N, C-alpha and C. Protein backbone atom coordinates (compact mmCIF):
# COMPACT_ATOMS: atom_id res chain seq x y z
N MET A 1 2.05 -2.53 -20.34
CA MET A 1 1.20 -2.71 -19.09
C MET A 1 2.00 -3.38 -17.96
N LYS A 2 1.77 -2.97 -16.75
CA LYS A 2 2.50 -3.59 -15.65
C LYS A 2 1.58 -3.97 -14.55
N LEU A 3 1.88 -5.05 -13.74
CA LEU A 3 1.16 -5.48 -12.73
C LEU A 3 1.89 -5.15 -11.49
N THR A 4 1.24 -4.40 -10.56
CA THR A 4 1.92 -4.05 -9.30
C THR A 4 1.14 -4.64 -8.15
N VAL A 5 1.89 -4.72 -6.93
CA VAL A 5 1.20 -5.13 -5.80
C VAL A 5 1.41 -4.02 -4.74
N ASN A 6 0.34 -3.79 -3.90
CA ASN A 6 0.40 -2.88 -2.89
C ASN A 6 0.14 -3.48 -1.52
N SER A 7 0.94 -3.01 -0.50
CA SER A 7 0.78 -3.52 0.89
C SER A 7 0.02 -2.50 1.71
N LEU A 8 -1.08 -2.86 2.20
CA LEU A 8 -1.79 -2.07 3.24
C LEU A 8 -1.47 -2.60 4.53
N ILE A 9 -0.47 -2.10 5.17
CA ILE A 9 0.13 -2.57 6.48
C ILE A 9 -0.67 -1.98 7.57
N VAL A 10 -1.30 -2.72 8.38
CA VAL A 10 -2.03 -2.22 9.60
C VAL A 10 -1.24 -2.67 10.79
N ASN A 11 -1.05 -1.52 11.65
CA ASN A 11 -0.37 -1.68 13.03
C ASN A 11 -1.03 -0.72 13.93
N ASN A 12 -1.64 -1.26 14.91
CA ASN A 12 -2.21 -0.53 16.05
C ASN A 12 -3.27 0.36 15.38
N GLN A 13 -4.00 -0.19 14.48
CA GLN A 13 -5.13 0.60 13.78
C GLN A 13 -4.61 1.78 12.98
N LYS A 14 -3.40 1.74 12.60
CA LYS A 14 -2.88 2.82 11.71
C LYS A 14 -2.30 2.09 10.51
N ILE A 15 -2.21 2.93 9.36
CA ILE A 15 -1.84 2.41 8.10
C ILE A 15 -0.39 2.97 7.71
N LEU A 16 0.45 2.19 7.18
CA LEU A 16 1.78 2.79 6.64
C LEU A 16 1.59 3.33 5.30
N VAL A 17 2.17 4.56 5.18
CA VAL A 17 2.17 5.31 3.91
C VAL A 17 3.57 6.00 3.82
N TYR A 18 3.84 6.46 2.57
CA TYR A 18 5.03 7.33 2.39
C TYR A 18 4.70 8.42 1.41
N THR A 19 5.54 9.52 1.44
CA THR A 19 5.37 10.56 0.56
C THR A 19 6.16 10.32 -0.75
N LYS A 20 5.49 10.38 -1.93
CA LYS A 20 6.18 10.12 -3.09
C LYS A 20 7.19 11.27 -3.44
N LYS A 21 8.38 10.97 -3.96
CA LYS A 21 9.30 12.04 -4.20
C LYS A 21 9.49 12.26 -5.74
N GLU A 22 8.70 11.50 -6.54
CA GLU A 22 8.90 11.70 -7.95
C GLU A 22 7.46 11.83 -8.65
N ASP A 23 7.48 12.50 -9.71
CA ASP A 23 6.27 12.69 -10.52
C ASP A 23 5.73 11.31 -11.05
N PRO A 24 4.55 11.06 -11.27
CA PRO A 24 3.63 12.06 -11.50
C PRO A 24 2.78 12.46 -10.16
N PHE A 25 3.09 11.78 -9.12
CA PHE A 25 2.34 12.06 -7.81
C PHE A 25 3.34 12.70 -6.75
N LYS A 26 4.26 13.37 -7.08
CA LYS A 26 5.29 13.92 -6.18
C LYS A 26 4.49 14.71 -5.12
N GLY A 27 4.84 14.37 -3.78
CA GLY A 27 4.29 15.09 -2.68
C GLY A 27 2.98 14.38 -2.11
N LYS A 28 2.44 13.41 -2.88
CA LYS A 28 1.24 12.73 -2.49
C LYS A 28 1.61 11.43 -1.67
N LEU A 29 0.66 11.03 -0.79
CA LEU A 29 0.91 9.72 0.01
C LEU A 29 0.59 8.56 -0.76
N SER A 30 1.32 7.52 -0.48
CA SER A 30 1.24 6.17 -1.25
C SER A 30 1.36 5.12 -0.43
N LEU A 31 0.73 4.01 -0.66
CA LEU A 31 1.07 2.69 -0.01
C LEU A 31 2.22 2.09 -0.62
N PRO A 32 3.04 1.40 0.14
CA PRO A 32 4.20 0.68 -0.35
C PRO A 32 3.70 -0.20 -1.64
N SER A 33 4.41 -0.01 -2.63
CA SER A 33 4.02 -0.79 -3.86
C SER A 33 5.10 -1.05 -4.78
N GLY A 34 5.12 -1.96 -5.69
CA GLY A 34 6.13 -2.23 -6.74
C GLY A 34 5.65 -3.19 -7.66
N GLU A 35 6.49 -3.55 -8.63
CA GLU A 35 6.12 -4.47 -9.76
C GLU A 35 6.41 -6.01 -9.48
N LEU A 36 5.61 -6.71 -9.92
CA LEU A 36 5.69 -8.24 -9.86
C LEU A 36 6.76 -8.74 -10.82
N LYS A 37 7.62 -9.53 -10.38
CA LYS A 37 8.63 -10.18 -11.16
C LYS A 37 8.09 -11.41 -11.81
N GLU A 38 8.77 -11.69 -12.94
CA GLU A 38 8.28 -12.87 -13.87
C GLU A 38 8.08 -14.17 -13.13
N LYS A 39 8.99 -14.56 -12.15
CA LYS A 39 8.96 -15.82 -11.50
C LYS A 39 8.61 -15.75 -10.00
N GLU A 40 7.56 -14.90 -9.65
CA GLU A 40 7.10 -14.93 -8.16
C GLU A 40 5.58 -14.85 -8.16
N THR A 41 5.10 -15.26 -7.22
CA THR A 41 3.66 -15.12 -6.88
C THR A 41 3.35 -13.71 -6.37
N LEU A 42 2.08 -13.40 -6.38
CA LEU A 42 1.57 -11.99 -5.86
C LEU A 42 2.02 -11.91 -4.32
N LYS A 43 1.80 -12.97 -3.61
CA LYS A 43 2.27 -12.91 -2.16
C LYS A 43 3.64 -12.76 -1.99
N GLU A 44 4.49 -13.48 -2.75
CA GLU A 44 5.92 -13.41 -2.71
C GLU A 44 6.40 -11.91 -3.09
N ALA A 45 5.75 -11.41 -4.05
CA ALA A 45 6.07 -10.04 -4.47
C ALA A 45 5.84 -9.04 -3.36
N VAL A 46 4.56 -9.12 -2.74
CA VAL A 46 4.21 -8.08 -1.73
C VAL A 46 5.18 -8.34 -0.53
N LYS A 47 5.56 -9.40 -0.23
CA LYS A 47 6.56 -9.57 0.82
C LYS A 47 7.85 -8.96 0.53
N ARG A 48 8.43 -9.35 -0.75
CA ARG A 48 9.61 -8.82 -1.14
C ARG A 48 9.71 -7.17 -1.24
N ILE A 49 8.73 -6.76 -1.86
CA ILE A 49 8.65 -5.27 -2.10
C ILE A 49 8.57 -4.49 -0.80
N THR A 50 7.67 -4.98 0.08
CA THR A 50 7.49 -4.41 1.31
C THR A 50 8.79 -4.40 2.20
N LYS A 51 9.52 -5.53 2.22
CA LYS A 51 10.87 -5.59 2.94
C LYS A 51 11.76 -4.61 2.33
N GLU A 52 11.89 -4.66 0.99
CA GLU A 52 12.82 -3.73 0.32
C GLU A 52 12.57 -2.27 0.46
N LYS A 53 11.33 -1.91 0.48
CA LYS A 53 11.02 -0.48 0.58
C LYS A 53 10.86 0.04 2.01
N THR A 54 10.47 -0.92 2.93
CA THR A 54 10.11 -0.22 4.19
C THR A 54 11.09 -0.80 5.35
N ASN A 55 11.62 -1.88 5.11
CA ASN A 55 12.40 -2.61 6.16
C ASN A 55 11.52 -3.40 7.08
N ILE A 56 10.28 -3.70 6.70
CA ILE A 56 9.31 -4.33 7.53
C ILE A 56 8.92 -5.71 6.89
N GLU A 57 9.01 -6.84 7.57
CA GLU A 57 8.57 -8.06 7.28
C GLU A 57 7.07 -8.17 7.50
N ILE A 58 6.37 -8.69 6.59
CA ILE A 58 4.90 -8.80 6.71
C ILE A 58 4.33 -10.18 6.25
N LYS A 59 3.08 -10.31 6.78
CA LYS A 59 2.37 -11.44 6.49
C LYS A 59 1.09 -11.03 5.73
N PRO A 60 0.93 -11.29 4.43
CA PRO A 60 -0.26 -10.96 3.77
C PRO A 60 -1.44 -11.76 4.31
N VAL A 61 -2.47 -11.00 4.81
CA VAL A 61 -3.58 -11.68 5.48
C VAL A 61 -4.73 -11.93 4.47
N ALA A 62 -4.90 -11.06 3.64
CA ALA A 62 -6.02 -11.04 2.68
C ALA A 62 -5.83 -10.12 1.41
N MET A 63 -6.31 -10.65 0.39
CA MET A 63 -6.27 -9.71 -0.80
C MET A 63 -7.56 -8.75 -0.75
N LEU A 64 -7.18 -7.51 -0.72
CA LEU A 64 -8.33 -6.57 -0.56
C LEU A 64 -9.03 -6.38 -1.96
N GLY A 65 -8.33 -6.33 -3.08
CA GLY A 65 -8.92 -6.16 -4.35
C GLY A 65 -7.96 -5.92 -5.50
N VAL A 66 -8.48 -5.87 -6.62
CA VAL A 66 -7.76 -5.72 -7.81
C VAL A 66 -8.25 -4.17 -8.39
N TYR A 67 -7.32 -3.36 -8.56
CA TYR A 67 -7.59 -1.95 -9.08
C TYR A 67 -7.05 -1.83 -10.50
N ASP A 68 -8.03 -1.64 -11.34
CA ASP A 68 -7.62 -1.67 -12.75
C ASP A 68 -8.23 -0.55 -13.65
N SER A 69 -8.54 0.49 -13.03
CA SER A 69 -9.06 1.74 -13.74
C SER A 69 -8.09 2.15 -14.78
N LEU A 70 -8.54 2.43 -15.95
CA LEU A 70 -7.78 2.78 -17.08
C LEU A 70 -6.90 4.03 -16.95
N ASP A 71 -7.31 4.93 -15.95
CA ASP A 71 -6.68 6.09 -15.70
C ASP A 71 -5.95 6.20 -14.37
N ARG A 72 -5.70 5.05 -13.67
CA ARG A 72 -5.08 5.03 -12.42
C ARG A 72 -3.50 5.53 -12.41
N ASP A 73 -2.88 5.36 -13.64
CA ASP A 73 -1.55 5.74 -13.74
C ASP A 73 -1.45 6.51 -15.03
N PRO A 74 -1.10 7.94 -15.02
CA PRO A 74 -1.05 8.72 -16.24
C PRO A 74 0.06 8.26 -17.15
N ASN A 75 1.01 7.41 -16.75
CA ASN A 75 2.08 7.07 -17.51
C ASN A 75 1.99 5.83 -18.36
N GLU A 76 1.26 4.85 -17.79
CA GLU A 76 1.08 3.65 -18.52
C GLU A 76 -0.06 2.82 -17.89
N ARG A 77 -0.41 1.80 -18.57
CA ARG A 77 -1.51 0.78 -18.02
C ARG A 77 -0.87 0.20 -16.78
N ASN A 78 -1.56 0.20 -15.73
CA ASN A 78 -1.12 -0.32 -14.43
C ASN A 78 -2.29 -0.98 -13.64
N ILE A 79 -2.15 -2.19 -13.44
CA ILE A 79 -3.12 -2.95 -12.74
C ILE A 79 -2.55 -3.22 -11.26
N GLY A 80 -3.22 -2.81 -10.30
CA GLY A 80 -2.73 -2.94 -8.90
C GLY A 80 -3.57 -3.99 -8.07
N VAL A 81 -2.81 -4.78 -7.38
CA VAL A 81 -3.42 -5.81 -6.52
C VAL A 81 -3.03 -5.38 -5.08
N VAL A 82 -4.01 -5.22 -4.22
CA VAL A 82 -3.64 -4.69 -2.85
C VAL A 82 -3.88 -5.88 -1.91
N PHE A 83 -2.95 -5.95 -0.93
CA PHE A 83 -3.04 -7.02 0.06
C PHE A 83 -3.13 -6.19 1.48
N ILE A 84 -4.02 -6.72 2.37
CA ILE A 84 -4.03 -6.29 3.71
C ILE A 84 -2.93 -7.11 4.46
N CYS A 85 -1.99 -6.48 5.14
CA CYS A 85 -0.76 -7.14 5.73
C CYS A 85 -0.64 -6.76 7.10
N ASN A 86 -0.17 -7.66 7.89
CA ASN A 86 0.21 -7.43 9.27
C ASN A 86 1.71 -7.60 9.34
N PRO A 87 2.37 -6.83 10.26
CA PRO A 87 3.89 -7.06 10.43
C PRO A 87 4.11 -8.39 11.08
N THR A 88 5.26 -9.04 10.91
CA THR A 88 5.46 -10.37 11.49
C THR A 88 6.22 -10.08 12.84
N ASN A 89 6.78 -8.91 12.91
CA ASN A 89 7.65 -8.58 14.16
C ASN A 89 7.21 -7.25 14.71
N GLU A 90 7.58 -6.96 15.85
CA GLU A 90 7.48 -5.65 16.29
C GLU A 90 8.31 -4.59 15.32
N ILE A 91 7.68 -3.57 15.06
CA ILE A 91 8.31 -2.52 14.15
C ILE A 91 9.25 -1.72 15.03
N LYS A 92 10.57 -1.75 14.75
CA LYS A 92 11.55 -0.98 15.39
C LYS A 92 11.94 0.20 14.55
N LYS A 93 12.14 -0.05 13.43
CA LYS A 93 12.74 1.00 12.45
C LYS A 93 12.22 0.83 11.08
N ILE A 94 11.64 1.99 10.59
CA ILE A 94 11.17 1.96 9.21
C ILE A 94 11.98 2.95 8.34
N LYS A 95 12.07 2.68 7.11
CA LYS A 95 12.89 3.47 6.31
C LYS A 95 12.34 4.96 6.22
N GLU A 96 13.27 5.84 5.85
CA GLU A 96 12.96 7.34 5.89
C GLU A 96 11.85 7.67 4.89
N GLY A 97 10.96 8.47 5.19
CA GLY A 97 9.84 8.87 4.36
C GLY A 97 8.61 8.13 4.70
N TYR A 98 8.63 7.05 5.41
CA TYR A 98 7.48 6.31 5.75
C TYR A 98 6.89 6.72 7.13
N LYS A 99 5.55 6.60 7.28
CA LYS A 99 4.94 6.82 8.53
C LYS A 99 3.65 6.22 8.68
N PHE A 100 3.17 6.06 9.89
CA PHE A 100 1.82 5.39 10.08
C PHE A 100 0.85 6.65 10.29
N ILE A 101 -0.36 6.46 9.58
CA ILE A 101 -1.31 7.49 9.84
C ILE A 101 -2.73 6.80 10.24
N GLU A 102 -3.47 7.55 11.03
CA GLU A 102 -4.79 7.14 11.43
C GLU A 102 -5.82 7.48 10.33
N LYS A 103 -6.96 6.81 10.51
CA LYS A 103 -8.01 6.94 9.50
C LYS A 103 -8.35 8.37 9.29
N LYS A 104 -8.55 9.15 10.46
CA LYS A 104 -8.90 10.59 10.35
C LYS A 104 -7.85 11.48 9.57
N GLU A 105 -6.64 11.02 9.39
CA GLU A 105 -5.77 11.83 8.74
C GLU A 105 -5.77 11.61 7.25
N MET A 106 -6.50 10.66 6.79
CA MET A 106 -6.79 10.46 5.39
C MET A 106 -7.29 11.63 4.62
N ASN A 107 -8.27 12.20 5.30
CA ASN A 107 -8.98 13.35 4.60
C ASN A 107 -8.09 14.62 4.63
N GLU A 108 -7.08 14.64 5.36
CA GLU A 108 -6.19 15.78 5.38
C GLU A 108 -5.08 15.72 4.34
N ASN A 109 -4.99 14.55 3.61
CA ASN A 109 -3.92 14.34 2.71
C ASN A 109 -4.42 13.95 1.32
N GLU A 110 -3.60 14.19 0.36
CA GLU A 110 -3.84 13.70 -0.98
C GLU A 110 -3.10 12.42 -1.29
N PHE A 111 -3.65 11.50 -1.99
CA PHE A 111 -2.98 10.17 -2.25
C PHE A 111 -2.74 10.02 -3.75
N ALA A 112 -1.58 9.20 -3.94
CA ALA A 112 -1.19 8.88 -5.25
C ALA A 112 -2.22 7.71 -5.83
N TYR A 113 -2.21 7.66 -7.16
CA TYR A 113 -3.00 6.72 -7.84
C TYR A 113 -4.34 6.66 -7.29
N ASP A 114 -4.86 5.51 -7.02
CA ASP A 114 -6.17 5.21 -6.40
C ASP A 114 -6.09 4.64 -5.02
N HIS A 115 -5.00 5.03 -4.35
CA HIS A 115 -4.66 4.45 -2.98
C HIS A 115 -5.62 4.93 -1.95
N LYS A 116 -6.26 6.05 -2.08
CA LYS A 116 -7.30 6.56 -1.25
C LYS A 116 -8.49 5.51 -1.32
N LYS A 117 -8.78 5.26 -2.50
CA LYS A 117 -9.98 4.25 -2.65
C LYS A 117 -9.70 3.03 -2.06
N MET A 118 -8.40 2.49 -2.19
CA MET A 118 -8.09 1.29 -1.44
C MET A 118 -8.20 1.35 0.05
N LEU A 119 -7.80 2.45 0.60
CA LEU A 119 -8.00 2.63 1.96
C LEU A 119 -9.52 2.72 2.37
N ASN A 120 -10.23 3.42 1.62
CA ASN A 120 -11.70 3.57 1.92
C ASN A 120 -12.28 2.13 1.83
N SER A 121 -11.94 1.31 0.91
CA SER A 121 -12.45 -0.07 0.95
C SER A 121 -12.13 -0.78 2.13
N TYR A 122 -10.83 -0.60 2.56
CA TYR A 122 -10.42 -1.32 3.77
C TYR A 122 -11.26 -0.88 5.00
N PHE A 123 -11.38 0.38 5.17
CA PHE A 123 -12.12 0.90 6.34
C PHE A 123 -13.71 0.53 6.24
N ALA A 124 -14.12 0.41 5.05
CA ALA A 124 -15.59 -0.04 4.91
C ALA A 124 -15.72 -1.41 5.40
N ILE A 125 -14.78 -2.27 5.01
CA ILE A 125 -14.80 -3.69 5.50
C ILE A 125 -14.69 -3.81 6.90
N ILE A 126 -13.77 -3.00 7.50
CA ILE A 126 -13.62 -3.10 8.98
C ILE A 126 -14.88 -2.60 9.71
N SER A 127 -15.57 -1.57 9.14
CA SER A 127 -16.75 -0.98 9.74
C SER A 127 -17.87 -2.11 9.68
N LEU A 128 -17.94 -2.87 8.48
CA LEU A 128 -18.99 -3.87 8.38
C LEU A 128 -18.76 -5.02 9.26
N SER A 129 -17.47 -5.35 9.58
CA SER A 129 -17.17 -6.47 10.47
C SER A 129 -17.47 -6.20 12.00
N LYS A 130 -17.62 -4.94 12.27
CA LYS A 130 -17.88 -4.55 13.67
C LYS A 130 -19.38 -4.58 13.87
N ASN A 131 -20.28 -4.67 12.93
CA ASN A 131 -21.69 -4.68 13.06
C ASN A 131 -22.27 -6.02 13.36
């Protein structure tokens, strides 16, 4: 079993995603994510992983949720914790393969794991906060 953290990075009402290059979800979009190390907190992990994978420094604003469906990863048991994050600086350069998408682009793409579920939860919360 592994514990992963996911960063849902919001910038100008767009979300950062990348296209996976390896199976089991090759070609599908994914949020930046990675495994928690033994001696770090969840927030430390999401900051480290996001910086390593995207070159963006972030501030975790809130934990969106814990995703623990038994079938979320076909290879192994994987529990994901997703954080809503804001960039701490102006984004000048992100690593190759990453891009920002708008909400309307979500339906045009397939997502890895249960990342579309995570995005739908985020947008549902945003929608509620506007009412």
